[in-house]
mmCIF file of C-alpha atoms and ligand atoms in Angstrom:
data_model
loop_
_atom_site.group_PDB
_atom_site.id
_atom_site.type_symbol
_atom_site.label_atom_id
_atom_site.label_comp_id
_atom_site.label_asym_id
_atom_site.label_seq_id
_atom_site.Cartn_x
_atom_site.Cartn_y
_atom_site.Cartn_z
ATOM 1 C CA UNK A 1 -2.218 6.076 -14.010
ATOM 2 C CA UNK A 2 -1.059 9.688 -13.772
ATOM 3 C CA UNK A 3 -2.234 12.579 -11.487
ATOM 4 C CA UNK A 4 -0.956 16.325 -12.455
ATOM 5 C CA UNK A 5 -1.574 19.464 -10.555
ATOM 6 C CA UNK A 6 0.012 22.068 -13.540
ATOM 7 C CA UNK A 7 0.335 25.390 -11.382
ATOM 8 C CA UNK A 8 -3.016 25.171 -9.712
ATOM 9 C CA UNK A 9 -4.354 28.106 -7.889
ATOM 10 C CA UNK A 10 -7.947 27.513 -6.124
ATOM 11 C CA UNK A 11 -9.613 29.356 -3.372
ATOM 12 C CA UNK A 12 -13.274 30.847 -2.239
ATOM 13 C CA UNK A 13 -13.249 33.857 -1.786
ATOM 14 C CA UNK A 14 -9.777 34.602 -1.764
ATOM 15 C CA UNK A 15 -6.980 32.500 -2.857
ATOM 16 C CA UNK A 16 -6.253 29.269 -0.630
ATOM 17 C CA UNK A 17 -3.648 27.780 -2.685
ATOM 18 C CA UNK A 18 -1.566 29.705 -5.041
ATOM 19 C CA UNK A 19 0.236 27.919 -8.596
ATOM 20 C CA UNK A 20 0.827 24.214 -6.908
ATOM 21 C CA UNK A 21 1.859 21.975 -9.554
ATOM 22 C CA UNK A 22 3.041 17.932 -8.225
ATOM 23 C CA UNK A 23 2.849 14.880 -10.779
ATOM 24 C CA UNK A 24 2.486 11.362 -9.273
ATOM 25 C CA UNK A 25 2.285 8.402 -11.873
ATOM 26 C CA UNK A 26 2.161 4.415 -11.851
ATOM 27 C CA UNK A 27 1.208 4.132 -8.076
ATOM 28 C CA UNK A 28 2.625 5.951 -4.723
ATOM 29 C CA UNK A 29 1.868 8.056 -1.472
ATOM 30 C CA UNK A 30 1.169 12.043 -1.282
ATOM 31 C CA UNK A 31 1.248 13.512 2.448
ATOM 32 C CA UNK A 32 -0.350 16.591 2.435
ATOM 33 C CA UNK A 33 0.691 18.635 5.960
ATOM 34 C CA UNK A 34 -0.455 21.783 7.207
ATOM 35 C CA UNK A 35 -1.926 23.669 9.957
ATOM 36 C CA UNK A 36 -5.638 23.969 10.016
ATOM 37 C CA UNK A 37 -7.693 26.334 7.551
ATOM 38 C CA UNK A 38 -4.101 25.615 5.055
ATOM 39 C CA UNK A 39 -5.749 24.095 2.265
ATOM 40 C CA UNK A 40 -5.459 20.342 2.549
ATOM 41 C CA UNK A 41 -9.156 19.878 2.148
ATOM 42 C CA UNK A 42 -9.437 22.150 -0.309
ATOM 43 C CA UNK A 43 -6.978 20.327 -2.182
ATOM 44 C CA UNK A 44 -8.345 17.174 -1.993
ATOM 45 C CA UNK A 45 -11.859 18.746 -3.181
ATOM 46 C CA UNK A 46 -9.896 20.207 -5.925
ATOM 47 C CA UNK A 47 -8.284 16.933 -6.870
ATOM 48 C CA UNK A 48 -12.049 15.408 -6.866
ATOM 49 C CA UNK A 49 -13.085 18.065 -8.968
ATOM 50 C CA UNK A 50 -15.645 19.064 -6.769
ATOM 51 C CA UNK A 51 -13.841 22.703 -6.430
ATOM 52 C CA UNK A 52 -12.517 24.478 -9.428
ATOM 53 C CA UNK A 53 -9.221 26.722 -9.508
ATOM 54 C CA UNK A 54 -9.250 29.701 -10.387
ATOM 55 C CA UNK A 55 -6.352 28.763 -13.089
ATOM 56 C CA UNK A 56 -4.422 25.650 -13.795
ATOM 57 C CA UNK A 57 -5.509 22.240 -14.263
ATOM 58 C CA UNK A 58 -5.975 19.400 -12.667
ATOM 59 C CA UNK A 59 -5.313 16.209 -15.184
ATOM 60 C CA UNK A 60 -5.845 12.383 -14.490
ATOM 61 C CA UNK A 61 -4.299 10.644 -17.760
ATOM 62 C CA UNK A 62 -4.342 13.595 -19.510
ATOM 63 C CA UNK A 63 -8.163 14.068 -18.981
ATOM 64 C CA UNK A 64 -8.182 17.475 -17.572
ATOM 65 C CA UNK A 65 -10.903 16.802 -14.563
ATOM 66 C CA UNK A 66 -10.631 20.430 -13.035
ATOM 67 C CA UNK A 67 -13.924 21.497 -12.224
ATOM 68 C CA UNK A 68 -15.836 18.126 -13.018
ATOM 69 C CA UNK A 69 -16.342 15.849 -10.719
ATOM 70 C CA UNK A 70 -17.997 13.312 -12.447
ATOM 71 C CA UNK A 71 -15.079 12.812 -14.922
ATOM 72 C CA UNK A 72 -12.655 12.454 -11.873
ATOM 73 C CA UNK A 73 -15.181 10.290 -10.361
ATOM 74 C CA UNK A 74 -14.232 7.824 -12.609
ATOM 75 C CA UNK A 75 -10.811 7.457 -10.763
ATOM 76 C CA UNK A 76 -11.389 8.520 -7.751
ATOM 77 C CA UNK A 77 -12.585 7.140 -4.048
ATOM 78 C CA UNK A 78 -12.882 10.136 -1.711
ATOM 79 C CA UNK A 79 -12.936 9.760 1.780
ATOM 80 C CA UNK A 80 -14.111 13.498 3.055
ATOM 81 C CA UNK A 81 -12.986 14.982 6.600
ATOM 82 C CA UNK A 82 -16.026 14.273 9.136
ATOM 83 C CA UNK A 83 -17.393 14.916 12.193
ATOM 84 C CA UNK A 84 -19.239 12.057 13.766
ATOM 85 C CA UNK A 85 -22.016 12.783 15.387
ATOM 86 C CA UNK A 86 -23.967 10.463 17.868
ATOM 87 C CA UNK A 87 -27.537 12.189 16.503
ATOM 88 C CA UNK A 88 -26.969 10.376 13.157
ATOM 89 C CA UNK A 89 -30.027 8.068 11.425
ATOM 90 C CA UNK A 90 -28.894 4.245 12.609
ATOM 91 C CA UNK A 91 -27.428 2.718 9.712
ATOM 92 C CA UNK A 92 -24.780 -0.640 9.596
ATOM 93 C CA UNK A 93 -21.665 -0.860 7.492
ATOM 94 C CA UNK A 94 -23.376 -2.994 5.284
ATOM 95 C CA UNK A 95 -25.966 -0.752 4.377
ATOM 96 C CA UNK A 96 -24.098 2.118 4.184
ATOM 97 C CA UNK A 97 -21.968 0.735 1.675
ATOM 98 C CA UNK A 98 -24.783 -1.280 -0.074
ATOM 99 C CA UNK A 99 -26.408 1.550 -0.616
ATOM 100 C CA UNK A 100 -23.462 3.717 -2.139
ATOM 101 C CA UNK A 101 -22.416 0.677 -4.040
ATOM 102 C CA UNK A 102 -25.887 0.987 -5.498
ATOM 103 C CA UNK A 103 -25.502 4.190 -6.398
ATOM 104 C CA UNK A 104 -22.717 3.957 -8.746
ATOM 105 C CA UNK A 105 -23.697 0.656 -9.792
ATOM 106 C CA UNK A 106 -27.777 0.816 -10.087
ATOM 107 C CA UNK A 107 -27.755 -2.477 -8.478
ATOM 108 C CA UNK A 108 -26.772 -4.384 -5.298
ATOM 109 C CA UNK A 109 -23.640 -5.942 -5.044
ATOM 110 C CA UNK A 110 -23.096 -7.651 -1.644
ATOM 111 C CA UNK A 111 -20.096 -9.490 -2.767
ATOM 112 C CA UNK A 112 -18.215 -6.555 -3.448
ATOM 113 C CA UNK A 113 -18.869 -4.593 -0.471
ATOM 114 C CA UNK A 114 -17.935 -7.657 1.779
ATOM 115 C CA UNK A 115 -14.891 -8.173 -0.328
ATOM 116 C CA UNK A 116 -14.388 -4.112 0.535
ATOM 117 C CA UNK A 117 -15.354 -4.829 4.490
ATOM 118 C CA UNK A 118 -12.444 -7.841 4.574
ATOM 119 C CA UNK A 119 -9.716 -5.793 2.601
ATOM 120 C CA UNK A 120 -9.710 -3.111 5.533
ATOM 121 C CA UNK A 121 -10.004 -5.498 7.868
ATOM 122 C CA UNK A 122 -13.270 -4.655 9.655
ATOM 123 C CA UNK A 123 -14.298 -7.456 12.329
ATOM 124 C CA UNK A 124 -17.233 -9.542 10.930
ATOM 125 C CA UNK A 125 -19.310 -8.913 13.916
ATOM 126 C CA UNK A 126 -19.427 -5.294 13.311
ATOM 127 C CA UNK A 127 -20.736 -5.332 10.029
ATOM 128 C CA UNK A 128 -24.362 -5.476 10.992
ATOM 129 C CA UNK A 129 -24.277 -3.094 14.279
ATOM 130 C CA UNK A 130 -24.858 0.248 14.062
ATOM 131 C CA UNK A 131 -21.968 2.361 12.060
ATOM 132 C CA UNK A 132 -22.280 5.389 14.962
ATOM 133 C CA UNK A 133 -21.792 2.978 17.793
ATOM 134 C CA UNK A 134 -18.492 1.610 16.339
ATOM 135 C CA UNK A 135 -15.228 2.750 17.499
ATOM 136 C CA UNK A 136 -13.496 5.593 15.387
ATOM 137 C CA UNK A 137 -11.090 3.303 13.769
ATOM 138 C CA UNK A 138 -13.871 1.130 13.144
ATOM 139 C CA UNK A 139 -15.761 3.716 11.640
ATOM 140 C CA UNK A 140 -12.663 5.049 9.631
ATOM 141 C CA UNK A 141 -12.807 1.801 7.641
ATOM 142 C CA UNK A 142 -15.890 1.170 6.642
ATOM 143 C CA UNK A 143 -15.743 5.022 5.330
ATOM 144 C CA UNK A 144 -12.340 3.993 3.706
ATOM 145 C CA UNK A 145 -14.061 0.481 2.510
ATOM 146 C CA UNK A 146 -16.710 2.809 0.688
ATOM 147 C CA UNK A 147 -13.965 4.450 -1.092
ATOM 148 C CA UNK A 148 -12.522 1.194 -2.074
ATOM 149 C CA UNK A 149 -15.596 -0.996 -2.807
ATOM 150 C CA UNK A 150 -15.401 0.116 -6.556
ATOM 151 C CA UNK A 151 -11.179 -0.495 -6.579
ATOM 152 C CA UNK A 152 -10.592 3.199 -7.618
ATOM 153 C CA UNK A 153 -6.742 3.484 -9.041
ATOM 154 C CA UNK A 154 -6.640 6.763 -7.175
ATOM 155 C CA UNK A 155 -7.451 7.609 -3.574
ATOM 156 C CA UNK A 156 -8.101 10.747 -1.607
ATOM 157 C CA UNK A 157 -8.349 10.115 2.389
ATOM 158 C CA UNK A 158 -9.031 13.331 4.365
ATOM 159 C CA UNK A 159 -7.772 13.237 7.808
ATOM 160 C CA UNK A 160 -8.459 9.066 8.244
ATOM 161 C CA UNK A 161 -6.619 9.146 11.768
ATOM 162 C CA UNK A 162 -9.384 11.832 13.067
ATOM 163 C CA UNK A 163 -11.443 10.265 16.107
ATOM 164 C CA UNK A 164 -8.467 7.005 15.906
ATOM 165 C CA UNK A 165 -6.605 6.107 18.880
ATOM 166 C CA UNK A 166 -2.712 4.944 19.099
ATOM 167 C CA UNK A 167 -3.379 1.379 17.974
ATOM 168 C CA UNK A 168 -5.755 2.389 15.156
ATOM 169 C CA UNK A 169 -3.950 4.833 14.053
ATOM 170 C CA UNK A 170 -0.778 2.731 13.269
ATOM 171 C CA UNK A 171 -3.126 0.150 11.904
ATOM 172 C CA UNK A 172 -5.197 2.369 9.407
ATOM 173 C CA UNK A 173 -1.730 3.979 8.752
ATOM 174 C CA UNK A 174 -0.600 0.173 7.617
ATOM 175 C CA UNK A 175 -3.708 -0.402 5.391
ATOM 176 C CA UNK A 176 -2.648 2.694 3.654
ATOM 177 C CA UNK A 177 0.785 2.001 3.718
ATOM 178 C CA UNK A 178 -0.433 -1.345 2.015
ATOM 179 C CA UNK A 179 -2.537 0.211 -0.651
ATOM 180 C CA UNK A 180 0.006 2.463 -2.289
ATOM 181 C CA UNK A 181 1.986 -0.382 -4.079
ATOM 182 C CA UNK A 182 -1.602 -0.592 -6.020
ATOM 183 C CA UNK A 183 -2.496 2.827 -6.016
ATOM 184 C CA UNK A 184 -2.340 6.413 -5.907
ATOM 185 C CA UNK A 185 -3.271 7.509 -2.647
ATOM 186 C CA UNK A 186 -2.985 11.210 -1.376
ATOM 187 C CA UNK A 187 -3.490 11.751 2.281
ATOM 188 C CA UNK A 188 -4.063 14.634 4.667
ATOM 189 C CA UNK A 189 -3.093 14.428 7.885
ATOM 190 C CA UNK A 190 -1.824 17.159 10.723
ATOM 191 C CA UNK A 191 0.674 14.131 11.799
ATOM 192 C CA UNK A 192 3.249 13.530 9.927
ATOM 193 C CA UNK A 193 5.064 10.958 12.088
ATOM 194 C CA UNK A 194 2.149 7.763 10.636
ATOM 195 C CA UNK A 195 2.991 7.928 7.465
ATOM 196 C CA UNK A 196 6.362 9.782 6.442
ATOM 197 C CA UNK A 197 8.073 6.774 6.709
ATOM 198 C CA UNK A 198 5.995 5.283 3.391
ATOM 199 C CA UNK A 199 5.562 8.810 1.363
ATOM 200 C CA UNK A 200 6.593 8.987 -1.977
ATOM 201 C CA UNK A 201 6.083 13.231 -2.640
ATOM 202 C CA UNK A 202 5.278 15.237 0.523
ATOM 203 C CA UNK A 203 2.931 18.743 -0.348
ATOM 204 C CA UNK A 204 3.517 21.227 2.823
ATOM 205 C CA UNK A 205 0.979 23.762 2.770
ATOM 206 C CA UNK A 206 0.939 26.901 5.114
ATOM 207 C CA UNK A 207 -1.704 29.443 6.231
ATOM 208 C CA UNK A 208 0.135 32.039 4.009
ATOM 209 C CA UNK A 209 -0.916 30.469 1.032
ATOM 210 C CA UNK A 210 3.092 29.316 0.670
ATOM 211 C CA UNK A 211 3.989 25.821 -0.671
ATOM 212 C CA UNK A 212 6.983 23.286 -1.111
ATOM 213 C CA UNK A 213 6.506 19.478 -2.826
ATOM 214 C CA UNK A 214 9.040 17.212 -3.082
ATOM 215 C CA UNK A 215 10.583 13.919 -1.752
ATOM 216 C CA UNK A 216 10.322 13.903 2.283
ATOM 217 C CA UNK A 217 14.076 14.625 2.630
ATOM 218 C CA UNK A 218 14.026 17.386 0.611
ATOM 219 C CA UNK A 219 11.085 19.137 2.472
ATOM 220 C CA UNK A 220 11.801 18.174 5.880
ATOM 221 C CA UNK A 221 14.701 20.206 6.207
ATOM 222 C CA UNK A 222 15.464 23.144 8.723
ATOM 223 C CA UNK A 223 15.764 25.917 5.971
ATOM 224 C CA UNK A 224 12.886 25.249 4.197
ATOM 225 C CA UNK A 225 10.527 24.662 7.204
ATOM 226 C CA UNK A 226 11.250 27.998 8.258
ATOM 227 C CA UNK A 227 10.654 29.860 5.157
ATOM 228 C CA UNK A 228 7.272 28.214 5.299
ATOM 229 C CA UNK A 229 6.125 28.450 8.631
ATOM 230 C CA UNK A 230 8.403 30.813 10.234
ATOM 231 C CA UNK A 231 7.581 30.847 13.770
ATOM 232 C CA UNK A 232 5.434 27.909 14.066
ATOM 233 C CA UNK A 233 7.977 26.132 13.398
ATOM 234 C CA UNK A 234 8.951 25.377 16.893
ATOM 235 C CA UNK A 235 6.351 22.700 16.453
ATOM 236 C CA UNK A 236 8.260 20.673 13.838
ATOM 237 C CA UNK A 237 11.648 19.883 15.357
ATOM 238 C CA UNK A 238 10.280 16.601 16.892
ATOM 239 C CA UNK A 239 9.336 15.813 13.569
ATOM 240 C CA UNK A 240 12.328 16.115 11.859
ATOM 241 C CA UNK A 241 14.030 14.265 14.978
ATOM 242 C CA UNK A 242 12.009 11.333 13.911
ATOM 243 C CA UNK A 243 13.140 11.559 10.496
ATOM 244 C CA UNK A 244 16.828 10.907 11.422
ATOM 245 C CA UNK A 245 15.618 7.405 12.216
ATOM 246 C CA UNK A 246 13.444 6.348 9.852
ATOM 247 C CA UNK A 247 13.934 8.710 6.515
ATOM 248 C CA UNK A 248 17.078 8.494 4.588
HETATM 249 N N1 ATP B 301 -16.763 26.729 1.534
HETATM 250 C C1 ATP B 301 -15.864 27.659 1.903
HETATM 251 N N2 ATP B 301 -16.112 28.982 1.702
HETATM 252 C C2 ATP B 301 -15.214 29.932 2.053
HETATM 253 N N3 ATP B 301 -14.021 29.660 2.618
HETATM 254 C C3 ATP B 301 -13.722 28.387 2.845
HETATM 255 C C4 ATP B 301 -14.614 27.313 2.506
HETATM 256 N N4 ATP B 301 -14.042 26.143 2.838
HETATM 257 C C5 ATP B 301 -12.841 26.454 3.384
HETATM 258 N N5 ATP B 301 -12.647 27.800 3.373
HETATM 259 C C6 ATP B 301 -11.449 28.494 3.860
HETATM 260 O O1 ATP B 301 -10.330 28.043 3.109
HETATM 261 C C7 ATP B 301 -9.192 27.879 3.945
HETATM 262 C C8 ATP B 301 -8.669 26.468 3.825
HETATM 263 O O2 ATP B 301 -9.648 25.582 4.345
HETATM 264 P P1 ATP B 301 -9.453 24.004 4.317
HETATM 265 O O3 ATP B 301 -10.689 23.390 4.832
HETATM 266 O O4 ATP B 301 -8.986 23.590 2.968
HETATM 267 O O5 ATP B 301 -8.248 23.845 5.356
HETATM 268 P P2 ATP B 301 -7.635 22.517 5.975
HETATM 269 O O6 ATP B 301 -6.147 22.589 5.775
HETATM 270 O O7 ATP B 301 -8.324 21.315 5.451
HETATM 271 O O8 ATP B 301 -7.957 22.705 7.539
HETATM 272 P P3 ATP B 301 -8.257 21.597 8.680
HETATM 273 O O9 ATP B 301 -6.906 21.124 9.131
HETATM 274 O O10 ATP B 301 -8.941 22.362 9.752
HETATM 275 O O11 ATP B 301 -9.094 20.522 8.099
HETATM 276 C C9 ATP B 301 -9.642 28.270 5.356
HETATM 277 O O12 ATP B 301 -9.283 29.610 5.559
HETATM 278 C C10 ATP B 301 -11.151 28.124 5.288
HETATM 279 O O13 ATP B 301 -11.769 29.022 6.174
HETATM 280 MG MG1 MG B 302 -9.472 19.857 6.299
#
């Protein structure tokens, strides 16, 4: 398995992300970081095909996918950014994933969407209550259980530690850490402390449409934090603190 971003360039209206190019291939972990309104999700959309750049390509195998979503369907689970709400038609894991399963499948398959439901680790008695009265960590798995059911060799996960406390997060941040000997997973997240420790290629993004990739030493350094976020980056020195320990 191989994902390539060759000098990729995407936006709406103006340009959101200007020429990022990263390659992954066999199996690993992309961290994408950045401020809000950055690009991650756009990134991730772009990686699904569901948004297409403006130039560049966006190649799984060397099947260029930019733009179609149904061709990077065939390798991808997507877990999009959401905003629970409590106003939101009762429906239980089960379902939820029956029902998607179906989709893809044109049939029921209840053995693979409990198979999905035990690999993240979702208590049994939650998988017939109602998926908007479950915790958010709860909740966070059965959405990343969806993404699994069909064992996709790639994996996008929009901010999966959204609505998570402490304990979950370090817990969902395990299941990932787990899943990227098998897979290629790329994450956002607006934390980098979960999952540094287990990235293989780290993608900063910044509001000014700037960019560094590379190994998490190599972009977690003082000279290159400030050329991306100037300023802002007062908030990072924690982070890189943190590195000392558990980076090297
Ligand atoms: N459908 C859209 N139409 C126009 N502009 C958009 C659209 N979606 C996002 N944008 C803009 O693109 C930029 C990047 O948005 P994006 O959602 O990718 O950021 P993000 O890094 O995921 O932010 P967050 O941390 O808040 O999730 C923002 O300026 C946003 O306003
Ligand atoms: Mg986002």
């Amino acid at each position: 398995m191989r994902l390539v971003l060759d000098n990729v360039t995407v936006g709406y209206t103006h340009p959101v992300i200007r020429g990022l190019s990263l390659e992954i291939s066999n199996h690993g972990l992309v961290l994408v970081l950045g401020p809000n309104g950055a690009g991650k999700t756009t990134l991730l959309r772009t990686i699904a095909g569901l948004l297409k750049p403006w130039s560049g390509r966006v190649l799984i195998n060397d099947l260029d996918v930019s733009g179609h979503p149904e061709l990077a369907g065939r390798f991808v689970g997507y877990v999009p950014q959401i905003n629970p709400s409590k106003h939101v038609h009762p429906i239980t894991p089960i379902e939820y994933l029956e029902t998607l399963v179906k989709l893809r499948l044109g049939k029921k398959r209840r053995d693979i969407v409990e198979r999905a439901l035990e690999l993240v680790e979702l208590p049994r008695e939650k998988w017939f209550a109602n998926l908007w009265s479950l915790s958010g960590g709860e909740r966070q798995r059965v959405f990343i259980a969806q993404a699994l059911a069909l064992d996709p060799p790639i994996l996008l996960l929009d901010e999966p530690f959204t609505y998570v406390d402490p304990v979950g997060k370090k817990s969902i941040a395990r299941l990932i850490a787990s899943l990227r000997h098998g897979k290629i997973i790329v994450v956002t997240s607006h934390d980098p402390t979960l999952l540094l420790p287990y990235a293989d290629l780290v993608v900063l993004l910044s509001r000014s449409g700037r960019h560094v990739v590379g190994k998490p030493n190599e972009v977690f350094r003082r000279e290159v934090l400030l050329e991306i976020y100037g300023d802002s980056f007062v908030e990072y020195p924690s982070h890189m603190h943190m590195l000392d320990h558990h980076v090297g």
